[in-house]
Amino acid sequence: MDKINLAEKLKLFEEYWNPKIIGECNDAHLKLAKLKGIFDWHHHENEDELFFVIKGHLTIHFRDRSLQLDPGELVVIPKGTEHCPEAPQEVHVLLIEPKGTLNTGNVVTDKTRPSLERI
Amino acid sequence: MDKINLAEKLKLFEEYWNPKIIGECNDAHLKLAKLKGIFDWHHHENEDELFFVIKGHLTIHFRDRSLQLDPGELVVIPKGTEHCPEAPQEVHVLLIEPKGTLNTGNVVTDKTRPSLERI
């Protein structure tokens, strides 16, 4: 067990839309991701997903509305809820979701990352 | 579902060592707490506990060492690990732990809070 400094971990990678596992807590993985551009519409059948914005401004589109999250803000997307994250400029997020959660949920696209690196 | 702004939630209470529930994600509660002074030694028999420091400098003592966490740093304390948080000056933390986790774990003290307010 050691402490995790989010800023230092974020220096260790550059790729967008490729979350890195930085730890675990009970049945969940803690992940960091850098986002830029628009992702793919998807939902997670059995997993709630937490997004916490560290840097930048993240828009999450839902079928009936959109939310904008600024640094220091978080949202929990309930299981089954279709969503599509969009980052017009670079965004850094902490994600917390059950181990095994696939980044593109119920769909497979060119952004699907079935195996995530630990940093 | 709505976004949660941590700074705004932190304006809603003042008491130390009395976590407030701000949301849930899968089987976990998301909590905010203000800490000042020293807590009580305890462990959580079945729950890993995540501390993320938002403001201030938190020391967490373990039986064989201590960790200092600064803003932007987190630690996951594995189940069964004795610990004692100390905040010489005011500290604000985000806690993530399974629903039902008691703040003083395996002991009951004057700091035990069996029922937490939602804000």
XYZ file of C-alpha atoms in Angstrom:
238
model
C 0.000 0.000 0.000
C 1.303 3.439 -0.893
C -0.233 6.784 -1.677
C -1.063 7.711 -5.262
C -0.370 11.193 -6.584
C -2.724 11.780 -9.504
C -0.609 14.504 -11.162
C 2.474 12.275 -11.140
C 0.570 9.322 -12.587
C -0.840 11.554 -15.326
C 2.700 12.343 -16.484
C 3.254 8.677 -17.318
C 1.087 8.472 -20.437
C -0.233 10.573 -23.279
C -2.754 8.530 -25.278
C -6.361 9.597 -25.315
C -9.247 7.236 -24.523
C -6.957 4.562 -23.094
C -7.535 4.395 -19.323
C -4.717 3.230 -17.058
C -5.327 1.296 -13.868
C -3.751 3.018 -10.863
C -5.234 1.014 -8.014
C -8.137 -0.967 -6.688
C -10.610 -0.594 -3.881
C -12.894 -3.474 -2.961
C -14.295 -4.725 -6.300
C -13.484 -1.551 -8.214
C -10.570 -0.382 -10.293
C -9.329 3.200 -10.046
C -8.320 4.476 -13.466
C -6.909 7.637 -14.961
C -7.676 8.687 -18.509
C -6.891 11.532 -20.866
C -9.717 12.411 -23.196
C -9.907 14.547 -26.303
C -12.563 14.546 -28.993
C -15.749 12.561 -28.895
C -16.173 8.976 -27.711
C -18.776 6.403 -28.790
C -22.316 6.074 -27.488
C -22.570 3.099 -25.121
C -23.901 1.912 -21.814
C -22.683 -0.451 -19.127
C -25.221 -3.179 -18.505
C -24.299 -3.924 -14.883
C -21.929 -1.225 -13.721
C -22.334 2.287 -12.377
C -19.426 4.424 -13.575
C -17.895 7.372 -11.718
C -16.210 10.225 -13.630
C -14.262 12.787 -11.591
C -12.789 15.653 -13.591
C -9.245 16.645 -12.627
C -8.473 19.001 -15.524
C -10.462 20.497 -18.387
C -14.150 20.560 -19.167
C -15.934 17.312 -19.934
C -19.313 17.126 -21.604
C -21.267 13.921 -21.140
C -24.153 13.547 -23.528
C -27.229 11.557 -22.590
C -30.121 10.851 -24.918
C -32.222 13.621 -23.357
C -29.643 16.188 -22.228
C -25.955 16.908 -21.669
C -23.935 17.672 -18.547
C -20.752 19.720 -18.377
C -18.281 18.786 -15.663
C -15.523 21.125 -14.568
C -12.520 20.314 -12.366
C -13.594 19.198 -8.895
C -16.907 17.864 -10.183
C -18.023 14.255 -10.483
C -20.956 12.301 -11.799
C -22.057 8.706 -11.312
C -23.630 7.288 -14.445
C -26.073 4.577 -13.394
C -25.871 1.169 -15.014
C -27.911 0.943 -18.203
C -27.735 4.672 -18.999
C -26.610 5.474 -22.536
C -23.929 8.140 -22.591
C -21.273 9.649 -24.826
C -18.367 11.636 -23.332
C -16.958 14.553 -25.320
C -13.839 16.601 -24.609
C -13.468 19.537 -27.013
C -10.103 20.201 -25.355
C -7.952 17.798 -23.374
C -9.558 16.489 -20.198
C -8.071 14.396 -17.382
C -10.413 12.176 -15.384
C -10.361 9.710 -12.534
C -12.693 6.801 -13.243
C -13.960 4.351 -10.662
C -15.838 1.304 -11.874
C -16.050 -2.419 -11.156
C -13.106 -4.543 -12.230
C -13.669 -5.858 -15.712
C -15.756 -2.908 -16.918
C -15.136 -2.454 -20.642
C -14.539 1.164 -21.672
C -17.049 0.994 -24.524
C -19.587 -1.003 -22.501
C -22.075 -2.812 -24.709
C -20.427 -1.969 -28.028
C -17.115 -2.793 -29.668
C -15.548 0.025 -31.669
C -12.079 1.175 -32.655
C -11.886 2.798 -29.204
C -12.494 -0.471 -27.310
C -9.591 -1.328 -24.971
C -10.176 -4.837 -23.618
C -6.894 -4.914 -21.717
C -5.684 -1.946 -19.684
C -2.166 -1.163 -18.578
C -1.349 -0.633 -14.906
C 0.829 2.340 -14.094
C -28.579 11.767 -11.764
C -26.807 15.101 -11.546
C -23.242 16.234 -11.226
C -21.724 16.831 -7.809
C -19.475 19.817 -7.160
C -17.245 18.934 -4.216
C -16.481 22.539 -3.226
C -20.179 23.422 -3.108
C -21.022 20.357 -1.027
C -18.210 21.197 1.394
C -19.864 24.560 2.119
C -22.906 22.755 3.533
C -21.385 21.540 6.795
C -18.717 22.397 9.323
C -18.412 19.539 11.836
C -15.229 17.537 11.979
C -15.141 13.734 11.837
C -18.767 13.482 10.719
C -18.808 12.290 7.077
C -21.717 13.263 4.840
C -23.015 11.011 2.082
C -23.009 12.779 -1.282
C -23.741 9.885 -3.618
C -23.415 6.221 -4.358
C -21.722 4.123 -6.990
C -22.414 0.416 -7.196
C -22.165 -0.872 -3.604
C -20.180 2.117 -2.349
C -21.071 5.399 -0.724
C -19.256 8.584 -1.687
C -18.699 10.748 1.374
C -17.141 14.092 2.190
C -15.570 14.800 5.551
C -13.788 17.623 7.311
C -11.081 16.468 9.680
C -9.099 18.246 12.365
C -7.159 16.717 15.210
C -6.526 13.045 15.718
C -9.017 10.224 15.210
C -9.129 6.821 16.908
C -7.134 3.733 15.961
C -9.371 1.235 14.166
C -9.638 -1.107 11.219
C -12.423 -2.182 8.896
C -12.828 -5.930 8.966
C -14.273 -6.341 5.460
C -13.929 -3.040 3.663
C -11.142 -1.304 1.775
C -11.382 2.445 2.354
C -10.333 5.165 -0.094
C -9.163 8.575 1.162
C -8.709 11.335 -1.437
C -7.381 14.625 -0.080
C -9.058 17.752 -1.462
C -7.589 20.334 0.908
C -4.935 20.293 3.602
C -2.391 17.717 4.646
C -3.567 14.425 6.113
C -1.348 12.076 8.047
C -2.476 8.476 8.300
C -0.664 6.480 10.936
C -0.206 2.744 10.594
C 1.373 0.527 13.236
C 4.700 0.474 11.395
C 4.821 3.854 9.626
C 2.877 6.984 8.656
C 1.863 8.449 5.309
C 1.277 12.113 4.537
C -1.269 12.884 1.854
C -1.422 16.252 0.153
C -4.200 17.613 -2.102
C -4.572 15.488 -5.229
C -3.293 12.365 -3.482
C -5.232 9.271 -2.476
C -4.639 6.055 -0.618
C -6.623 2.848 -0.397
C -6.398 1.289 3.046
C -6.872 -2.454 2.679
C -9.423 -4.229 4.843
C -8.003 -5.351 8.162
C -5.282 -2.689 8.287
C -5.136 -0.711 11.531
C -4.921 3.014 10.931
C -5.382 6.344 12.647
C -5.926 9.543 10.612
C -4.531 12.806 11.957
C -5.111 16.319 10.648
C -2.986 18.904 12.489
C -4.819 21.570 10.472
C -8.218 21.294 8.776
C -8.374 18.698 6.007
C -11.138 17.990 3.491
C -11.409 14.473 2.092
C -13.509 12.436 -0.281
C -14.082 8.942 1.096
C -15.274 5.970 -0.910
C -16.200 2.817 0.945
C -18.895 0.133 0.892
C -22.350 1.157 2.083
C -22.680 0.490 5.787
C -19.010 1.034 6.608
C -18.788 2.432 10.150
C -16.394 5.389 10.483
C -14.642 3.888 13.506
C -14.620 0.365 12.069
C -14.164 -2.285 14.747
C -14.358 0.061 17.730
C -17.023 2.283 19.212
C -15.796 5.604 20.561
C -17.147 9.108 21.074
C -16.343 9.696 17.376
C -18.517 6.826 16.132
C -21.261 8.029 13.778
C -23.610 5.112 13.080
C -25.987 7.183 10.963
C -24.722 9.652 8.378
C -26.555 12.602 6.876
C -27.004 12.906 3.124
C -26.296 16.308 1.653
